[in-house]
Coordinates of C-alpha atoms in Angstrom, one line a residue:
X19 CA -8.2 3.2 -29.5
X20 CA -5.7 0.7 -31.2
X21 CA -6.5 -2.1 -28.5
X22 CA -6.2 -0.1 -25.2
X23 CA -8.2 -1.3 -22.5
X24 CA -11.2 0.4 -21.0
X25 CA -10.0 2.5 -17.6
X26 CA -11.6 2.1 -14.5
X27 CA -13.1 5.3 -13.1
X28 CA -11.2 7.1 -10.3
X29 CA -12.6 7.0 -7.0
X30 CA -12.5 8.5 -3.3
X31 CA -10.6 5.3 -1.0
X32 CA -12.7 4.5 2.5
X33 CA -10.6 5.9 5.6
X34 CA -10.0 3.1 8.3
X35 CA -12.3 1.9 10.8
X36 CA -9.9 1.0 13.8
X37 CA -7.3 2.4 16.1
X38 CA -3.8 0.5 17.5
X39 CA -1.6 2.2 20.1
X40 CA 1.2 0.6 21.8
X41 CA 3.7 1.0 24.8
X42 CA 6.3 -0.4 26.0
X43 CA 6.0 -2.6 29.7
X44 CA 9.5 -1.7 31.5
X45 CA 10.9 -2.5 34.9
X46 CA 9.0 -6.0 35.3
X47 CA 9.7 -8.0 38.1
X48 CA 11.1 -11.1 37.8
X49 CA 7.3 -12.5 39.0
X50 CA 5.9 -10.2 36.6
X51 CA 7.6 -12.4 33.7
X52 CA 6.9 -15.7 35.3
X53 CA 3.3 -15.1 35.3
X54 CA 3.2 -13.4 31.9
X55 CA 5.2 -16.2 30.5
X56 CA 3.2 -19.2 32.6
X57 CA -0.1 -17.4 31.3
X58 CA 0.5 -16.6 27.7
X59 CA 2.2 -20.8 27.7
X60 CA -1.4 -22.2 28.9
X61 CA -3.6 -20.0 27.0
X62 CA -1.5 -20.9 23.8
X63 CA -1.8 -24.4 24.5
X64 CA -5.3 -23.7 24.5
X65 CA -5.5 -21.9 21.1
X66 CA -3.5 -24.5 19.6
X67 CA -6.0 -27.1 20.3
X68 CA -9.4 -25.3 19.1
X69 CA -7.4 -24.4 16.1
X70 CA -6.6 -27.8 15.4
X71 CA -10.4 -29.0 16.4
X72 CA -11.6 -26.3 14.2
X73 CA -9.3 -27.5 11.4
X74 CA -11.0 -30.7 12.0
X75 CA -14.0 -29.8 11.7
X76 CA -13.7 -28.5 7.8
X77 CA -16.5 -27.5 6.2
X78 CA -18.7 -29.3 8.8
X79 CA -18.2 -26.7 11.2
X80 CA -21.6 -25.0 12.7
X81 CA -22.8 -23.1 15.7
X82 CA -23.4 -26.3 18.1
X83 CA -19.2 -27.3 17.8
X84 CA -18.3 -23.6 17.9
X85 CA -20.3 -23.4 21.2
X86 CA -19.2 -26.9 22.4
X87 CA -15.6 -26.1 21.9
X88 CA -16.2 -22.3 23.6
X89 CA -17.7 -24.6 27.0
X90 CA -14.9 -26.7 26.6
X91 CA -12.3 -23.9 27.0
X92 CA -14.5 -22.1 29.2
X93 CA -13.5 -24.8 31.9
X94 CA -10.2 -24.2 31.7
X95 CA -9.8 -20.4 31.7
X96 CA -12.9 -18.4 31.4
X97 CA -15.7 -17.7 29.5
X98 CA -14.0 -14.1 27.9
X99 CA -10.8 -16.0 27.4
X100 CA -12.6 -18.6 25.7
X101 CA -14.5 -16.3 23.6
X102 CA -10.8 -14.6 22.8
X103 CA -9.1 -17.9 21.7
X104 CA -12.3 -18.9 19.2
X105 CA -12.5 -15.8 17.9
X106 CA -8.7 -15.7 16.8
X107 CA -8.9 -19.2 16.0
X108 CA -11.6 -18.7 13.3
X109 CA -10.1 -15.5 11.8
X110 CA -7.1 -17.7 11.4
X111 CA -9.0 -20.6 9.5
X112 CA -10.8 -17.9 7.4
X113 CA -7.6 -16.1 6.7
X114 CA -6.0 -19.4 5.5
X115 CA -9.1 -19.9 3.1
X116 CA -8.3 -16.7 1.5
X117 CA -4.6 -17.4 0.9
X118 CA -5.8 -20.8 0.0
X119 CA -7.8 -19.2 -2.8
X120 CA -4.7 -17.2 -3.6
X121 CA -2.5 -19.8 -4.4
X122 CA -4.8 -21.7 -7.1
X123 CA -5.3 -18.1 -8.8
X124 CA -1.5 -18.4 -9.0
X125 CA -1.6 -21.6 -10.4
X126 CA -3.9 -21.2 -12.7
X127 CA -2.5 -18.0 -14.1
X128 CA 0.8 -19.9 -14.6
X129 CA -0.6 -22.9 -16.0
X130 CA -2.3 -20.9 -18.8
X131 CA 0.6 -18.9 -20.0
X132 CA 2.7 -22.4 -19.9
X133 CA 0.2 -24.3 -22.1
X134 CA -0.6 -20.5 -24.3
X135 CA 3.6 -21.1 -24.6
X136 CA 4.1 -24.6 -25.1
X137 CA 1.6 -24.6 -27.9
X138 CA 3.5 -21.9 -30.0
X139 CA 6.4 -22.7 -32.5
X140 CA 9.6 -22.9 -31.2
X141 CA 11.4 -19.0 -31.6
X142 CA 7.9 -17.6 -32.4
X143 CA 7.9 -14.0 -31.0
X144 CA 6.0 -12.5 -28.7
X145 CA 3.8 -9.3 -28.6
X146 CA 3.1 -7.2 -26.1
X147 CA -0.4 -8.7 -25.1
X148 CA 1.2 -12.3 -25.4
X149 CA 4.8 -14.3 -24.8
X150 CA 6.2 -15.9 -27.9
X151 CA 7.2 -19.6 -27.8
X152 CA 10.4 -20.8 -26.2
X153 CA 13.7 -20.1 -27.9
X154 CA 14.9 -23.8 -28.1
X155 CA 14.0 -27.5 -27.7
X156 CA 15.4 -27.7 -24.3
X157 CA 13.8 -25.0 -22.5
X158 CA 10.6 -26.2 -24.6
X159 CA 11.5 -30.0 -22.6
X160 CA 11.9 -28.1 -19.2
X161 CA 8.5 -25.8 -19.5
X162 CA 6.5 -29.0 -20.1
X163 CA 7.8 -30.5 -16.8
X164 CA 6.9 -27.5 -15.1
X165 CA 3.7 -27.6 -16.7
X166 CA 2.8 -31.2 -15.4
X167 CA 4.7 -29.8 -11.8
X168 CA 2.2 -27.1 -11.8
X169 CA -0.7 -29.4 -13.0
X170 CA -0.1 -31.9 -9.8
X171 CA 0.3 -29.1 -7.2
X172 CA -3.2 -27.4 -8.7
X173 CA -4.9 -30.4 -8.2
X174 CA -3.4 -31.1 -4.9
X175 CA -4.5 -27.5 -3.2
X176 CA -8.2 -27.6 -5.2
X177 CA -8.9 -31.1 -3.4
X178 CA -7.7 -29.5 -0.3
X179 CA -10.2 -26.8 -0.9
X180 CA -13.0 -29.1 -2.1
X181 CA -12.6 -31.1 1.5
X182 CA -12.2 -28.3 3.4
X183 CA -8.5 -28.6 4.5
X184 CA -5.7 -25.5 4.8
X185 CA -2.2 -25.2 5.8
X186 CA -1.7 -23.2 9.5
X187 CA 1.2 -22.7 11.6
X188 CA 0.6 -21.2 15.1
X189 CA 3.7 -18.9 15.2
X190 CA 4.5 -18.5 11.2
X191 CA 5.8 -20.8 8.7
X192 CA 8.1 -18.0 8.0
X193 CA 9.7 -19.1 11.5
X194 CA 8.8 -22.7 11.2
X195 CA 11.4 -23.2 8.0
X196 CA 14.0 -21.1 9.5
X197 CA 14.6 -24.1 12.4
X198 CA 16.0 -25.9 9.7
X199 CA 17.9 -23.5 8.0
X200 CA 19.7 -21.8 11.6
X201 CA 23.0 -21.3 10.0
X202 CA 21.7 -19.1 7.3
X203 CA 19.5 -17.0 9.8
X204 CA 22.4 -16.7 12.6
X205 CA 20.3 -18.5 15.5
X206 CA 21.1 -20.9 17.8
X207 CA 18.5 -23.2 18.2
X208 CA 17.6 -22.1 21.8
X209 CA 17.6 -18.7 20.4
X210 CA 15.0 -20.3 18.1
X211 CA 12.8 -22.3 20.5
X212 CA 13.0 -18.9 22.1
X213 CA 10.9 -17.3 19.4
X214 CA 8.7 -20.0 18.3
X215 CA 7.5 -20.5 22.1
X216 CA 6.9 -16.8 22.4
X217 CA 5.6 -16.5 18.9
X218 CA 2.9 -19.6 20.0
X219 CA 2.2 -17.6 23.0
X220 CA -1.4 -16.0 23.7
X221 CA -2.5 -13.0 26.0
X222 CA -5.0 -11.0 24.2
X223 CA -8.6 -10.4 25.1
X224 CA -11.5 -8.5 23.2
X225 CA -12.8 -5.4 24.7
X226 CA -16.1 -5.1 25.8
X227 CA -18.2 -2.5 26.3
X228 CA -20.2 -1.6 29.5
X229 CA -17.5 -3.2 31.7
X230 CA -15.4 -1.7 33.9
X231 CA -12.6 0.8 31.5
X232 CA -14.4 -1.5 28.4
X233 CA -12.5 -4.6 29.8
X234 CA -12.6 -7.4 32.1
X235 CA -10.1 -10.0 31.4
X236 CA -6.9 -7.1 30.6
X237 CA -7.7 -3.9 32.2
X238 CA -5.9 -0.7 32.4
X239 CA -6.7 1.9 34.1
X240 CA -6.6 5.8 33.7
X241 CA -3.7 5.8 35.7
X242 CA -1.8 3.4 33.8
X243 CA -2.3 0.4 36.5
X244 CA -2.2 -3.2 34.3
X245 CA -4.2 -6.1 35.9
X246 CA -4.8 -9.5 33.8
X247 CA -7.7 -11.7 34.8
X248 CA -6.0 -15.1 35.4
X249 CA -7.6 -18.5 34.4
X250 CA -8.5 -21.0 36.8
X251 CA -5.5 -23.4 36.7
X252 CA -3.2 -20.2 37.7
X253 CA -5.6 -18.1 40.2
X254 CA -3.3 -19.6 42.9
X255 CA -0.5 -16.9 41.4
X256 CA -3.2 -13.4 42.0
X257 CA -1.6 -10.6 43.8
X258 CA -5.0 -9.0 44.1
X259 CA -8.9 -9.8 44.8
X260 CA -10.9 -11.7 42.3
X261 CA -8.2 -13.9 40.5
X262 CA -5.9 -11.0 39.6
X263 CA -2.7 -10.3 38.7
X264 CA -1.8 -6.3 39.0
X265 CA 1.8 -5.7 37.0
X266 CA 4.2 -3.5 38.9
X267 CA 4.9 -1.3 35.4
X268 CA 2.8 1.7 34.2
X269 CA 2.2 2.8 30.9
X270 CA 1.0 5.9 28.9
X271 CA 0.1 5.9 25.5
X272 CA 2.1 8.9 24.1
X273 CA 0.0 8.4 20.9
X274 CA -3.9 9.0 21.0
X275 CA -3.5 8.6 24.7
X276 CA -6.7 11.6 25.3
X277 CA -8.7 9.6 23.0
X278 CA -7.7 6.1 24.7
X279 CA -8.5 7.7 28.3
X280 CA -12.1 8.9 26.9
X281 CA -12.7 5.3 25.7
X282 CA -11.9 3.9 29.2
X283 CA -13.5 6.5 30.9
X284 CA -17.0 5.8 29.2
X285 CA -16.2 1.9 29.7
X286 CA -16.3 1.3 25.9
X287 CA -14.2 -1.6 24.4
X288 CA -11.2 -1.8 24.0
X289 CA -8.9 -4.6 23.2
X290 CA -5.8 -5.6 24.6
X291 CA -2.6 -7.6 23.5
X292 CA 0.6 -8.0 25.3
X293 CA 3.7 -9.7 24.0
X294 CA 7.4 -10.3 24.0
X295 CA 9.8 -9.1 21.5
X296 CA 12.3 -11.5 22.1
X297 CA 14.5 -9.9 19.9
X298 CA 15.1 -6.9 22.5
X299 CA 14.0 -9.3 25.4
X300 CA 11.0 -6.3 25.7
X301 CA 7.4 -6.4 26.8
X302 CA 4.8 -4.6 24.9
X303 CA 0.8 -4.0 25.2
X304 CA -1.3 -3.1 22.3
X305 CA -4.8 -1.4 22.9
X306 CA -6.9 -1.4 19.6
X307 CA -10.9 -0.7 19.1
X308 CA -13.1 0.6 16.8
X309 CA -14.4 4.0 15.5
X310 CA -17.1 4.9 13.4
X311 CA -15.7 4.5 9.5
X312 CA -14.4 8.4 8.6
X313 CA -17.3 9.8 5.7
X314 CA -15.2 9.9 2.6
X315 CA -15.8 13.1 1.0
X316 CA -17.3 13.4 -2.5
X317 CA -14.8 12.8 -5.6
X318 CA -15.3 16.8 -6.5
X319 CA -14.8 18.5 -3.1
X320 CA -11.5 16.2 -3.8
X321 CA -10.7 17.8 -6.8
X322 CA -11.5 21.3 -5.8
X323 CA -7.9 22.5 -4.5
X324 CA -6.0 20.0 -7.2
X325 CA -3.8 17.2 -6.4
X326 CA -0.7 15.6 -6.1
X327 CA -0.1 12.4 -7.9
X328 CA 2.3 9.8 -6.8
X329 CA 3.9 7.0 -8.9
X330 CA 5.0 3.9 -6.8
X331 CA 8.2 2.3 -7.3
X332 CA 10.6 0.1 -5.7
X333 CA 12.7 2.7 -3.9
X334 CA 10.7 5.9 -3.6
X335 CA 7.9 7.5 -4.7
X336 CA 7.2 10.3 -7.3
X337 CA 5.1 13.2 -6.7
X338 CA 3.9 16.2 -8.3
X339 CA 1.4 18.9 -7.4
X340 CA -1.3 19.3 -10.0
X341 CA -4.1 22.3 -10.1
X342 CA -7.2 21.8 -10.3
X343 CA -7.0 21.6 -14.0
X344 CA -4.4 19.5 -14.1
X345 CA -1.4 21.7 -14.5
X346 CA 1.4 21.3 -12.8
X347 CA 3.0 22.8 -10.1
X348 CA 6.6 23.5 -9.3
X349 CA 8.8 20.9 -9.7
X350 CA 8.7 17.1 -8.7
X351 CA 9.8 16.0 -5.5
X352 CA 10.7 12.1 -4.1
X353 CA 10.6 10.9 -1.1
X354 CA 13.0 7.5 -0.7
X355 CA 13.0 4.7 1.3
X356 CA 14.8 1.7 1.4
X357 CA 13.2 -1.8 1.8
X358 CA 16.2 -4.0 2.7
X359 CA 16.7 -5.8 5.7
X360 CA 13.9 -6.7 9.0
X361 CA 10.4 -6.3 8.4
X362 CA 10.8 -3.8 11.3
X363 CA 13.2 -1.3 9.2
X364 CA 11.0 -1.9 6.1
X365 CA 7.9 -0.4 8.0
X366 CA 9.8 2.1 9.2
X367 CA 11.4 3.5 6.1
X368 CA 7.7 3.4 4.7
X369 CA 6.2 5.4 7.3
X370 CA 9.0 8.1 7.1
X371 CA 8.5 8.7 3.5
X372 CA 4.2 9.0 3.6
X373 CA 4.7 10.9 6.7
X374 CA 7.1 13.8 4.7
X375 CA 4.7 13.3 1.4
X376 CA 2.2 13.7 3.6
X377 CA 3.5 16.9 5.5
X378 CA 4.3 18.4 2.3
X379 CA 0.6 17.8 0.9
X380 CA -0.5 19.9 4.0
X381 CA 2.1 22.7 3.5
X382 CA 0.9 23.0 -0.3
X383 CA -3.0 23.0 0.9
X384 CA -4.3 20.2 -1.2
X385 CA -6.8 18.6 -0.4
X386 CA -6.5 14.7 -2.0
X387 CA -3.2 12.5 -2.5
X388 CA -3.7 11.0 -5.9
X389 CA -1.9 7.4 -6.4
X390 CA -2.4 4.1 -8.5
X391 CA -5.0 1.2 -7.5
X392 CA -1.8 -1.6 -7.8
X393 CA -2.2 -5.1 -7.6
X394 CA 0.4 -7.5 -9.0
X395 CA -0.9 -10.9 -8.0
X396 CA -0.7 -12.3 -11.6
X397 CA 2.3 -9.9 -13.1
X398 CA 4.9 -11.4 -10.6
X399 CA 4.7 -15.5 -11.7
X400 CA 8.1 -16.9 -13.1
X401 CA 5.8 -18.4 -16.0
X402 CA 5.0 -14.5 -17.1
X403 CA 8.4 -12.8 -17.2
X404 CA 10.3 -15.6 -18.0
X405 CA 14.0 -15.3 -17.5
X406 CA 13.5 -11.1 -16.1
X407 CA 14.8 -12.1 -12.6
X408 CA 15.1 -8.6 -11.3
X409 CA 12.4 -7.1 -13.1
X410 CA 10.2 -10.1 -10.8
X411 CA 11.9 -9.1 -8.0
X412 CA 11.5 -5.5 -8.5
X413 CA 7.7 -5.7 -9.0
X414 CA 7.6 -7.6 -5.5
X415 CA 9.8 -5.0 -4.1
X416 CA 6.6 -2.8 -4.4
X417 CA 5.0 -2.5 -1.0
X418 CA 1.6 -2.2 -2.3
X419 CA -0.4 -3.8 0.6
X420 CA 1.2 -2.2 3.1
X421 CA 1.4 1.2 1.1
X422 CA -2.2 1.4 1.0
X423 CA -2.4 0.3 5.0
X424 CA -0.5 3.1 6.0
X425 CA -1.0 5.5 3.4
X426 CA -5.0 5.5 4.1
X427 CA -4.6 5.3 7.8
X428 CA -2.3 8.2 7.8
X429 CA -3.5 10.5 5.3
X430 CA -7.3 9.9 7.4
X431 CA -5.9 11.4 10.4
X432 CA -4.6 14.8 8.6
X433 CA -7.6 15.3 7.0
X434 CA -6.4 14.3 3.1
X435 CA -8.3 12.3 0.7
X436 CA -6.9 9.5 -1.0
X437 CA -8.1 9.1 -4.8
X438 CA -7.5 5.4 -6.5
X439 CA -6.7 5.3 -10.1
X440 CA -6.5 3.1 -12.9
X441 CA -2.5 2.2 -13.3
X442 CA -2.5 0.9 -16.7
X443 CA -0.7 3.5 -18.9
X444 CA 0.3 6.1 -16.8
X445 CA 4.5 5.5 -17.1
X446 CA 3.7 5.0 -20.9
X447 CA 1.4 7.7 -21.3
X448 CA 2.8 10.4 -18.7
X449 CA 6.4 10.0 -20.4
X450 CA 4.9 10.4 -23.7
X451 CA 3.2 13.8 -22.9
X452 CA 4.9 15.6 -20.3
X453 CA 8.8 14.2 -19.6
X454 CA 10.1 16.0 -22.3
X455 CA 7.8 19.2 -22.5
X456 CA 9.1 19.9 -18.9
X457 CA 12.5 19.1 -18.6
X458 CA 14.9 22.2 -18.4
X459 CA 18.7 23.1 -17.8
X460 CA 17.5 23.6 -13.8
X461 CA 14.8 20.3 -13.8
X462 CA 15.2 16.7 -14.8
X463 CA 12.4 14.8 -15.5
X464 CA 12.5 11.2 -14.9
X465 CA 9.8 8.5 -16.2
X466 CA 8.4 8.2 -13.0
X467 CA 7.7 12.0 -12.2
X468 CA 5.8 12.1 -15.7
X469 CA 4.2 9.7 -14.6
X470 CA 3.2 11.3 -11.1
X471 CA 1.7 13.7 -13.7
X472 CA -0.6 11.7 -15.3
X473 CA -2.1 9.9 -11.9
X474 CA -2.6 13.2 -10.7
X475 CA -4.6 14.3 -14.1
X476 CA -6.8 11.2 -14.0
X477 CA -7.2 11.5 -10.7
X478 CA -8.5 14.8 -11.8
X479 CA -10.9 13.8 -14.1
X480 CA -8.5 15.1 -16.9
X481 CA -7.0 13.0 -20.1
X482 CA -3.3 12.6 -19.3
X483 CA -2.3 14.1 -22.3
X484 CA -1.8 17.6 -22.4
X485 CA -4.0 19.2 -24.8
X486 CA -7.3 18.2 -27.1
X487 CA -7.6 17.7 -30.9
X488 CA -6.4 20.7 -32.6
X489 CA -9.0 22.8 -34.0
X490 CA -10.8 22.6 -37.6
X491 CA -8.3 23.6 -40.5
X492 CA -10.5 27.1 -41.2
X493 CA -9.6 27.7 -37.0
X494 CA -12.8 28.8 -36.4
X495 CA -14.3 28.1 -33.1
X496 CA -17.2 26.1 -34.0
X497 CA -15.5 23.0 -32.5
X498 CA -14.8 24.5 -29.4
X499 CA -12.1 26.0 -27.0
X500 CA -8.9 24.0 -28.4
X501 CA -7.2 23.7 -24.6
X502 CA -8.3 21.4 -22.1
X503 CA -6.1 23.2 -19.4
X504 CA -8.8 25.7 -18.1
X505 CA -12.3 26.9 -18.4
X506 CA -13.3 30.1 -20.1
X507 CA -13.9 32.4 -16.9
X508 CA -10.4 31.2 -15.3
X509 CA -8.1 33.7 -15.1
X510 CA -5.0 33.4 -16.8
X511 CA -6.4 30.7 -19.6
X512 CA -5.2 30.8 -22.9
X513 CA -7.2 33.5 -25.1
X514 CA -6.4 36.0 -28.0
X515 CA -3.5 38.1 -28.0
X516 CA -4.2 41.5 -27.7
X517 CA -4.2 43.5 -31.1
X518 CA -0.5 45.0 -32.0
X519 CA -2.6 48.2 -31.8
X520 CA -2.1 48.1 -28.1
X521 CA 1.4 48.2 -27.8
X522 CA 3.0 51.2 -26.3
X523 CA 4.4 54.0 -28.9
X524 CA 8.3 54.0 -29.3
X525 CA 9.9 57.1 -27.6
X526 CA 10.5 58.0 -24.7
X527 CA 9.1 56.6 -21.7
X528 CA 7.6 58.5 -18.5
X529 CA 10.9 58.4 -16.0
X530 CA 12.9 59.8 -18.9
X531 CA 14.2 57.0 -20.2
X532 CA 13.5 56.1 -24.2
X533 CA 12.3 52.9 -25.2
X534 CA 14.3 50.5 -27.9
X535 CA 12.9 50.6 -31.3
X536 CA 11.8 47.3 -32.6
X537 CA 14.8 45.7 -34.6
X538 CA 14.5 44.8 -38.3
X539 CA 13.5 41.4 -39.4
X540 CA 16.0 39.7 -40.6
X541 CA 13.4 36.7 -42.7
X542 CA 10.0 37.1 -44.3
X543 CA 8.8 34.8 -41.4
X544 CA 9.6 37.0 -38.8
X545 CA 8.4 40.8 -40.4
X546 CA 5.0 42.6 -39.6
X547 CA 2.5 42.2 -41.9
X548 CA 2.6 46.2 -42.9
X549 CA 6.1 45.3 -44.9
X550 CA 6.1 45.2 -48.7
X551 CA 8.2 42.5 -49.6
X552 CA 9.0 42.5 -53.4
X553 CA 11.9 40.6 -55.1
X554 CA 14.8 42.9 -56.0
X555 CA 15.4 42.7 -61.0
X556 CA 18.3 40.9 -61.5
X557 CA 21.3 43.0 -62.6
X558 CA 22.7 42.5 -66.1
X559 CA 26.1 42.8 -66.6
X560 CA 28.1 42.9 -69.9

């Protein structure tokens, strides 16, 4: 195959195992915020600690100091509260394992291609599997200092591993720089000890089932009524029985509110959140829980009403509708979005476009949205691309993680299938075979709807390109139906013409009217085969 890599087979993505709803808590009372803020400013003091004693602990940690530092906290708030903060506090160590990981992938991928580089002649070209050498003796000089910059910081984050150390920041170190950049992010620095204090904050509590509405330390009611269990050093604040605080707002979930009020109703768990968006100077709760994992269905009942295959980019996505054996359908369509400015607007301009790709999936009756299985970790580094600036910044443009967040969770809830592919070739290949076959005065073809095309033909089970090896040079059908398009009992597939025989005689036709004769050929090419074509003697003249 000239060096192309062996594709990975197509396959049916899991649908999402959990459920977040959120509403907004208006009209507090100015006691409503003082409690909120006094109890989310002790229990994050709390959290702060255990995350830094768990942090101690390194890869030392066991059941015994997990339980100790649970009793510990247990004295201060409660035993649920306490169960709440380790909880979080070891997802957070775990999480920063992970990214720990991450990074030395990085750095390792960089380190190779510096040294595979470095070791080249200097204005030795590249090929496409491989980067040349460096174009002069300077930049040569400047790569090997990178090199040995990249050496030291691999060493340093693989020792922290080895030991059992990572880097955490309760409240972001996204938020943590910006105190020292305030200027460039237009904040005052009370307007920034506003947010880190806030972001630090913690009032959250696991659901748990067979208690009252499937929680005892934040419960809501059915009738929207919001009551937080306080811990011990602020019980002298209740406004109810039992160490209770009952907020004076209501809310209603507009979104999966029936399903919420069965969960409560049943006194299964759920799990509450409430925080301040300090932004807007607004007070939100977050109920989340659990559901059964939706039965993906198998890759063929997929396939069965076709597909529509959709090329990511960096500002909107491609899409085509495919049959079921892989022709398509119509024309392309794109759905846009733009990913500048907040994270906020970014999420928003993603959910808009899946939600009118996925609407228009529903309106064409497909059954499966087909799209690639991306992941740039190592096709982003500096030490890859080189000097390509904006081709970098365009492949981290790509929201792939939170495209495949949203896109599963959505597409799960109107009954669609997503169907993961193999990326590699499908620009290359899809522009090769279909751009130019199906552009037309009234349809432009871009790259990137071709390449909808093929994703939607792998995802198929189909080669990307259009049609099979031609047949044998006698064109006998001993090596099969030529046509990959359709099988033989589908109506409409490509078959034998029907014999001239069956054309209608010339004359006159049954309303009146009389039919055109056929015209003349004007080339041997273009006459019947009845014609005698001879060659006309030359004329003599004297």
């Amino acid at each position: 195959m000239g060096g192309v890599r062996e594709l990975a087979a197509p396959f049916v993505v899991p649908g999402p195992c959990g459920v977040a709803v959120r509403d907004r808590l208006g009209h507090l009372t100015p006691r409503d915020e003082r409690v909120l803020r006094a109890v989310g400013e002790h229990q994050g003091a709390l959290a702060s600690g255990d995350l830094k004693a768990r942090c101690a602990d390194g890869l030392e940690h066991s059941a015994d100091s997990w339980a100790s530092r649970k009793r510990e906290l247990t004295a201060l708030s409660s035993s649920r509260i306490a169960g709440a903060i380790t909880k979080a506090t070891h997802d957070q160590w775990a999480l920063a394992r992970r990214c720990q990981a991450a990074h030395i992938q990085t750095l390792e991928a960089g380190i190779r291609t510096l040294r595979h580089r470095l070791s080249l002649p200097i204005g030795e070209k590249g090929t496409k599997r491989a980067a040349g050498g460096y174009r002069s003796r300077s930049e040569w000089f400047r790569k090997s200092r990178r090199l040995a910059a990249l050496e030291a910081r691999h060493a340093a984050v693989v020792a922290d591993r080895q030991a059992g150390r990572v880097r955490v920041v309760r409240g972001g170190r996204r938020l943590l720089n910006t105190r020292h950049h305030l200027a460039q992010a237009g904040l005052t620095e009370g307007q920034w000890r506003q947010r880190w204090e806030a972001g630090r904050w913690f009032i959250a509590a696991d659901g748990e089932s067979g208690k009252r509405f499937g929680n005892e330390t934040i419960r809501v009611t059915p009738d929207g009524e919001v009551s937080i269990r306080l811990p011990a050093p602020l019980a002298h604040l209740a406004n109810a029985g039992h160490g209770r605080y009952v907020l004076t707002p209501r809310i209603a979930f507009a979104h999966r509110g029936a399903e919420w009020a069965d969960r409560i109703a049943a006194n299964r768990a759920v799990a509450y959140r409430i925080h301040l968006d300090t932004q807007r100077g607004r007070w939100y709760l977050t109920a989340s829980w659990q559901r059964p994992a939706i039965p993906t269905i198998p890759l063929e009942a997929a396939r069965a009403r076709g597909m529509i295959g959709v090329d990511t980019n960096a500002d909107h996505f491609a899409a085509y509708r495919l049959d079921r054996h892989g022709n398509p359908m119509g024309d392309p369509r794109r759905f846009g979005f733009d990913l500048s400015g907040t994270a906020g607007h970014r999420d928003a301009q993603i959910r808009h476009a899946l939600t009118r790709l996925i609407h228009w999936a529903r309106r064409v009756g497909v059954a499966a949205i087909g799209i690639e299985d991306l992941d740039f970790t190592t096709e982003k580094t500096r030490e890859k691309h080189g000097r390509r600036k904006r081709f970098r910044q365009l492949i981290s443009g790509i929201p792939t993680g939170r495209l495949k967040a949203r896109l599963v969770s959505m597409a799960a809830e109107h009954g669609l299938a997503i169907v993961a592919v193999d990326p590699a070739y499908t620009t290359l290949w899809g522009a090769q075979h279909w751009q130019k076959p199906l552009a037309t005065p009234r349809r432009t073809m871009s790259r990137h709807d071709a390449a909808g095309i093929a994703i939607g033909r792998r995802a198929l089970g189909h080669p990307v390109r259009r049609r099979t090896a031609p047949p044998p040079h006698d064109r006998s059908d001993r090596a099969g139906h030529r046509t990959a398009q359709a099988e033989p009992g589908d109506r409409g597939r490509e078959g034998t013409r029907p014999p001239a025989t069956d054309r209608p005689p010339a004359g006159p036709s049954p309303n009146g009217t009389r039919t055109r004769e056929p015209s003349a050929s004007n080339t041997a090419r273009d006459a019947p085969s009845t014609q005698q074509w001879a060659q006309d003697s030359l004329t003599h003249t004297g």
